[in-house]
């Protein structure tokens, strides 16, 4: 049974690093034309390196710089993709940031920065994607669905995270955004889901896994006893975006090795 995204165009936000790279590569391998979104001059080289690797492996796509928290930049990104490729079939709302602080020391700027990218950015991109899906309508040569949106959330949409109230609040809100969009646009055959990664091995969280002591502490939270990889998330994203998952909408699916079972409570409940 082939999981295919052939003839489809996918925008992956925050695709110049970490989980975004894994999703972009997996979707390209499944046949999608991938748009590698990144947000700054600092990430330009990395974004182009991702696209180079995808093309060397036989895939195709383009790089677009866009700060997803800026409405005018999001609108321009979607217009550029539609002009070049004719439409957008898949949006993966992956871009996200952390600005951690004890709650009583968290500044309004720290709060707003995380909400602006993690929540408002996903709202803006989803809005433009749905507009394009509705404009195009269903094209069964591409997919049986009118369009697919995947919000990259976190296990922290359901697990509190002390010292990161802004991040946890943004991910909890994403769950309601996702489910509301699935409800509102289901009749138009637009599918909306979330992926909630747990501990994924990326450079941004290497302090949690790079030493034996840190890894052992992390494993106390993961029943499956290994840290995840960006490809673990990418493989699920491909499936959710494919027609094999056509009856899945409004769902949060966790890629966490069982972290949401709260293993730390094992024997202490």
CSV table of C-alpha atoms in Angstrom, one decimal:
chain,number,residue,atom,x,y,z
A,1,UNK,CA,0.0,0.0,0.0
A,2,UNK,CA,1.7,3.2,-1.2
A,3,UNK,CA,1.5,6.4,0.9
A,4,UNK,CA,1.7,9.0,-1.8
A,5,UNK,CA,1.5,12.8,-2.0
A,6,UNK,CA,2.2,12.9,-5.7
A,7,UNK,CA,1.0,16.0,-7.6
A,8,UNK,CA,0.5,17.9,-4.3
A,9,UNK,CA,2.1,21.1,-3.1
A,10,UNK,CA,3.0,21.3,0.6
A,11,UNK,CA,4.0,24.4,2.6
A,12,UNK,CA,6.0,23.5,5.7
A,13,UNK,CA,6.6,26.4,8.0
A,14,UNK,CA,9.8,26.5,10.1
A,15,UNK,CA,11.3,23.9,7.8
A,16,UNK,CA,14.9,25.0,8.0
A,17,UNK,CA,15.6,23.1,11.2
A,18,UNK,CA,14.6,20.3,13.5
A,19,UNK,CA,11.2,18.7,13.1
A,20,UNK,CA,10.5,20.9,10.0
A,21,UNK,CA,13.4,19.4,8.1
A,22,UNK,CA,12.2,15.9,8.9
A,23,UNK,CA,8.7,16.7,7.7
A,24,UNK,CA,9.9,18.4,4.5
A,25,UNK,CA,12.2,15.5,3.6
A,26,UNK,CA,9.5,12.8,4.3
A,27,UNK,CA,6.9,14.7,2.2
A,28,UNK,CA,9.3,15.2,-0.6
A,29,UNK,CA,10.1,11.5,-0.6
A,30,UNK,CA,6.4,10.8,-0.8
A,31,UNK,CA,6.2,12.9,-4.0
A,32,UNK,CA,5.1,16.3,-2.8
A,33,UNK,CA,6.6,19.5,-4.0
A,34,UNK,CA,7.7,21.1,-0.8
A,35,UNK,CA,8.0,24.8,0.2
A,36,UNK,CA,10.7,25.3,2.7
A,37,UNK,CA,9.7,28.2,4.9
A,38,UNK,CA,12.1,30.0,7.1
A,39,UNK,CA,11.9,33.2,9.0
A,40,UNK,CA,15.3,35.1,9.0
A,41,UNK,CA,18.5,35.8,7.3
A,42,UNK,CA,20.2,33.6,9.9
A,43,UNK,CA,18.3,30.5,8.7
A,44,UNK,CA,18.6,31.2,4.9
A,45,UNK,CA,21.7,28.9,4.4
A,46,UNK,CA,20.1,26.1,6.3
A,47,UNK,CA,16.8,26.3,4.3
A,48,UNK,CA,18.7,26.2,1.0
A,49,UNK,CA,20.7,23.2,2.2
A,50,UNK,CA,17.5,21.4,3.0
A,51,UNK,CA,16.2,22.1,-0.5
A,52,UNK,CA,19.5,21.0,-2.0
A,53,UNK,CA,19.3,17.6,-0.2
A,54,UNK,CA,15.7,17.2,-1.3
A,55,UNK,CA,16.5,17.9,-5.0
A,56,UNK,CA,19.6,15.6,-4.9
A,57,UNK,CA,17.2,12.8,-3.7
A,58,UNK,CA,14.9,13.4,-6.6
A,59,UNK,CA,12.4,15.8,-5.0
A,60,UNK,CA,11.4,19.3,-5.8
A,61,UNK,CA,10.4,22.6,-4.1
A,62,UNK,CA,11.4,26.1,-3.3
A,63,UNK,CA,12.6,28.2,-0.3
A,64,UNK,CA,10.5,31.2,0.9
A,65,UNK,CA,11.5,33.5,3.8
A,66,UNK,CA,8.4,34.6,5.8
A,67,UNK,CA,7.8,35.5,9.4
A,68,UNK,CA,4.6,33.7,10.0
A,69,UNK,CA,3.6,36.2,12.7
A,70,UNK,CA,3.4,38.9,10.1
A,71,UNK,CA,0.1,39.0,8.2
A,72,UNK,CA,1.4,40.7,5.1
A,73,UNK,CA,4.3,38.2,4.8
A,74,UNK,CA,2.0,35.2,5.2
A,75,UNK,CA,-0.3,36.5,2.5
A,76,UNK,CA,2.7,37.2,0.2
A,77,UNK,CA,4.0,33.7,0.8
A,78,UNK,CA,0.8,32.0,-0.3
A,79,UNK,CA,0.4,34.3,-3.3
A,80,UNK,CA,4.0,33.4,-4.4
A,81,UNK,CA,3.3,29.6,-4.1
A,82,UNK,CA,0.0,29.8,-5.9
A,83,UNK,CA,1.6,31.9,-8.7
A,84,UNK,CA,4.4,29.4,-9.2
A,85,UNK,CA,2.6,26.1,-8.7
A,86,UNK,CA,-1.1,26.9,-9.2
A,87,UNK,CA,-2.3,26.0,-5.7
A,88,UNK,CA,-1.5,24.6,-2.3
A,89,UNK,CA,-2.7,21.2,-1.2
A,90,UNK,CA,-1.1,20.8,2.3
A,91,UNK,CA,-0.1,23.2,5.0
A,92,UNK,CA,2.1,22.0,7.9
A,93,UNK,CA,2.0,24.6,10.6
A,94,UNK,CA,5.3,23.8,12.2
A,95,UNK,CA,7.0,27.1,13.0
A,96,UNK,CA,7.4,27.6,16.7
A,97,UNK,CA,9.6,29.2,19.4
A,98,UNK,CA,10.2,29.1,23.1
A,99,UNK,CA,11.1,31.9,25.5
A,100,UNK,CA,11.2,30.2,28.9
A,101,UNK,CA,11.0,31.9,32.2
A,102,UNK,CA,9.6,31.5,35.7
A,103,UNK,CA,6.0,32.9,35.5
A,104,UNK,CA,6.6,35.8,37.8
A,105,UNK,CA,9.7,36.8,35.8
A,106,UNK,CA,8.2,36.3,32.3
A,107,UNK,CA,8.0,39.6,30.5
A,108,UNK,CA,5.1,40.6,28.3
A,109,UNK,CA,7.5,40.6,25.3
A,110,UNK,CA,8.3,36.9,26.1
A,111,UNK,CA,4.6,36.1,26.3
A,112,UNK,CA,3.7,37.9,23.1
A,113,UNK,CA,6.6,36.6,21.1
A,114,UNK,CA,5.6,33.0,21.7
A,115,UNK,CA,1.9,33.6,21.2
A,116,UNK,CA,2.6,35.6,18.0
A,117,UNK,CA,4.5,32.7,16.4
A,118,UNK,CA,3.1,29.6,17.9
A,119,UNK,CA,-0.6,30.6,17.8
A,120,UNK,CA,-1.2,33.7,15.7
A,121,UNK,CA,1.2,32.4,13.0
A,122,UNK,CA,-0.7,29.2,12.8
A,123,UNK,CA,-4.0,31.1,12.5
A,124,UNK,CA,-2.7,33.3,9.7
A,125,UNK,CA,-1.3,30.4,7.7
A,126,UNK,CA,-4.3,28.2,8.2
A,127,UNK,CA,-6.6,31.1,7.1
A,128,UNK,CA,-4.7,31.6,3.9
A,129,UNK,CA,-4.5,27.9,3.2
A,130,UNK,CA,-8.3,27.4,3.7
A,131,UNK,CA,-9.0,30.4,1.4
A,132,UNK,CA,-6.9,28.7,-1.3
A,133,UNK,CA,-8.5,25.3,-0.8
A,134,UNK,CA,-12.0,26.8,-1.2
A,135,UNK,CA,-10.9,28.8,-4.2
A,136,UNK,CA,-9.6,25.6,-6.0
A,137,UNK,CA,-12.2,23.1,-4.8
A,138,UNK,CA,-11.7,19.4,-4.9
A,139,UNK,CA,-9.4,18.0,-7.6
A,140,UNK,CA,-9.4,14.2,-7.4
A,141,UNK,CA,-6.3,14.1,-9.5
A,142,UNK,CA,-4.5,15.5,-6.5
A,143,UNK,CA,-6.5,14.2,-3.5
A,144,UNK,CA,-10.0,13.2,-2.5
A,145,UNK,CA,-9.9,16.0,0.1
A,146,UNK,CA,-10.1,19.7,-0.7
A,147,UNK,CA,-7.1,20.4,1.4
A,148,UNK,CA,-5.2,19.2,4.5
A,149,UNK,CA,-3.8,21.2,7.4
A,150,UNK,CA,-1.5,19.7,10.0
A,151,UNK,CA,-0.8,21.8,13.1
A,152,UNK,CA,2.4,20.8,14.9
A,153,UNK,CA,1.5,21.1,18.5
A,154,UNK,CA,3.2,19.3,21.5
A,155,UNK,CA,2.5,16.9,24.3
A,156,UNK,CA,2.3,20.1,26.2
A,157,UNK,CA,-1.2,20.8,24.8
A,158,UNK,CA,-2.3,18.4,27.6
A,159,UNK,CA,0.8,18.2,29.9
A,160,UNK,CA,1.5,21.4,32.0
A,161,UNK,CA,5.1,22.7,31.7
A,162,UNK,CA,6.4,24.8,34.6
A,163,UNK,CA,8.6,27.6,33.5
A,164,UNK,CA,7.0,27.7,30.1
A,165,UNK,CA,3.5,29.0,30.6
A,166,UNK,CA,3.6,30.9,27.3
A,167,UNK,CA,4.6,27.8,25.3
A,168,UNK,CA,2.1,25.5,27.0
A,169,UNK,CA,-0.7,28.1,26.6
A,170,UNK,CA,0.0,28.4,22.9
A,171,UNK,CA,-0.1,24.6,22.4
A,172,UNK,CA,-3.3,24.2,24.5
A,173,UNK,CA,-5.0,26.9,22.4
A,174,UNK,CA,-3.8,25.1,19.2
A,175,UNK,CA,-5.9,22.1,20.1
A,176,UNK,CA,-9.1,24.3,20.1
A,177,UNK,CA,-8.1,26.1,16.9
A,178,UNK,CA,-7.5,22.8,15.2
A,179,UNK,CA,-10.8,21.2,16.3
A,180,UNK,CA,-12.8,24.3,15.5
A,181,UNK,CA,-11.4,24.4,11.9
A,182,UNK,CA,-12.1,20.7,11.5
A,183,UNK,CA,-15.7,21.3,12.6
A,184,UNK,CA,-16.2,24.5,10.6
A,185,UNK,CA,-14.8,23.3,7.3
A,186,UNK,CA,-15.4,19.5,7.4
A,187,UNK,CA,-18.4,19.8,5.0
A,188,UNK,CA,-16.0,21.3,2.4
A,189,UNK,CA,-13.8,18.2,2.8
A,190,UNK,CA,-11.0,20.1,4.4
A,191,UNK,CA,-9.2,17.9,6.9
A,192,UNK,CA,-7.5,19.5,9.9
A,193,UNK,CA,-5.4,17.6,12.5
A,194,UNK,CA,-2.6,18.1,15.0
A,195,UNK,CA,0.6,16.2,15.7
A,196,UNK,CA,1.9,16.4,19.3
A,197,UNK,CA,5.6,15.5,19.4
A,198,UNK,CA,7.1,14.5,22.7
A,199,UNK,CA,10.9,14.5,23.2
A,200,UNK,CA,12.4,14.7,19.7
A,201,UNK,CA,16.2,14.7,19.1
A,202,UNK,CA,16.9,18.1,17.7
A,203,UNK,CA,19.7,20.7,18.3
A,204,UNK,CA,17.3,23.0,20.2
A,205,UNK,CA,16.9,20.5,23.1
A,206,UNK,CA,20.2,18.7,23.1
A,207,UNK,CA,20.8,19.4,26.8
A,208,UNK,CA,18.0,16.9,27.4
A,209,UNK,CA,19.8,14.0,25.6
A,210,UNK,CA,23.4,14.8,25.0
A,211,UNK,CA,24.8,13.4,28.3
A,212,UNK,CA,24.1,10.0,29.7
A,213,UNK,CA,22.7,11.5,32.9
A,214,UNK,CA,20.3,13.7,31.0
A,215,UNK,CA,19.2,10.8,28.8
A,216,UNK,CA,18.6,8.6,31.8
A,217,UNK,CA,16.4,11.3,33.4
A,218,UNK,CA,14.5,11.8,30.2
A,219,UNK,CA,13.8,8.1,29.8
A,220,UNK,CA,11.9,8.2,33.1
A,221,UNK,CA,9.2,10.0,31.2
A,222,UNK,CA,9.2,7.8,28.1
A,223,UNK,CA,7.8,4.3,28.4
A,224,UNK,CA,9.2,3.3,25.0
A,225,UNK,CA,12.7,4.1,26.2
A,226,UNK,CA,14.0,6.1,23.3
A,227,UNK,CA,14.0,9.7,22.2
A,228,UNK,CA,12.1,10.4,19.0
A,229,UNK,CA,13.6,11.7,15.7
A,230,UNK,CA,12.3,14.3,13.2
A,231,UNK,CA,11.6,11.4,10.8
A,232,UNK,CA,9.2,9.9,13.3
A,233,UNK,CA,7.2,13.1,13.1
A,234,UNK,CA,7.6,13.3,9.3
A,235,UNK,CA,6.4,9.8,8.7
A,236,UNK,CA,3.2,10.5,10.6
A,237,UNK,CA,2.7,13.9,8.8
A,238,UNK,CA,2.9,12.1,5.4
A,239,UNK,CA,0.3,9.6,6.5
A,240,UNK,CA,-2.1,12.2,7.9
A,241,UNK,CA,-1.8,14.2,4.7
A,242,UNK,CA,-2.4,11.2,2.4
A,243,UNK,CA,-5.7,9.9,1.2
A,244,UNK,CA,-5.2,6.8,3.4
A,245,UNK,CA,-6.1,9.1,6.3
A,246,UNK,CA,-9.1,10.6,4.7
A,247,UNK,CA,-11.5,9.9,7.6
A,248,UNK,CA,-9.1,11.4,10.2
A,249,UNK,CA,-10.0,15.0,11.1
A,250,UNK,CA,-10.1,17.0,14.3
A,251,UNK,CA,-7.6,14.7,15.9
A,252,UNK,CA,-4.5,15.3,18.1
A,253,UNK,CA,-2.1,12.4,17.4
A,254,UNK,CA,0.9,12.2,19.8
A,255,UNK,CA,4.3,11.0,18.6
A,256,UNK,CA,5.9,10.6,22.1
A,257,UNK,CA,6.9,7.1,22.9
A,258,UNK,CA,4.0,7.0,25.4
A,259,UNK,CA,5.0,10.2,27.3
A,260,UNK,CA,1.4,11.3,27.6
A,261,UNK,CA,0.8,8.1,29.6
A,262,UNK,CA,2.7,10.0,32.3
A,263,UNK,CA,5.2,7.2,33.1
A,264,UNK,CA,6.6,9.2,36.0
A,265,UNK,CA,3.4,8.3,37.9
A,266,UNK,CA,4.0,4.6,37.4
A,267,UNK,CA,3.6,3.0,40.9
A,268,UNK,CA,2.7,6.3,42.5
A,269,UNK,CA,-0.9,6.7,41.5
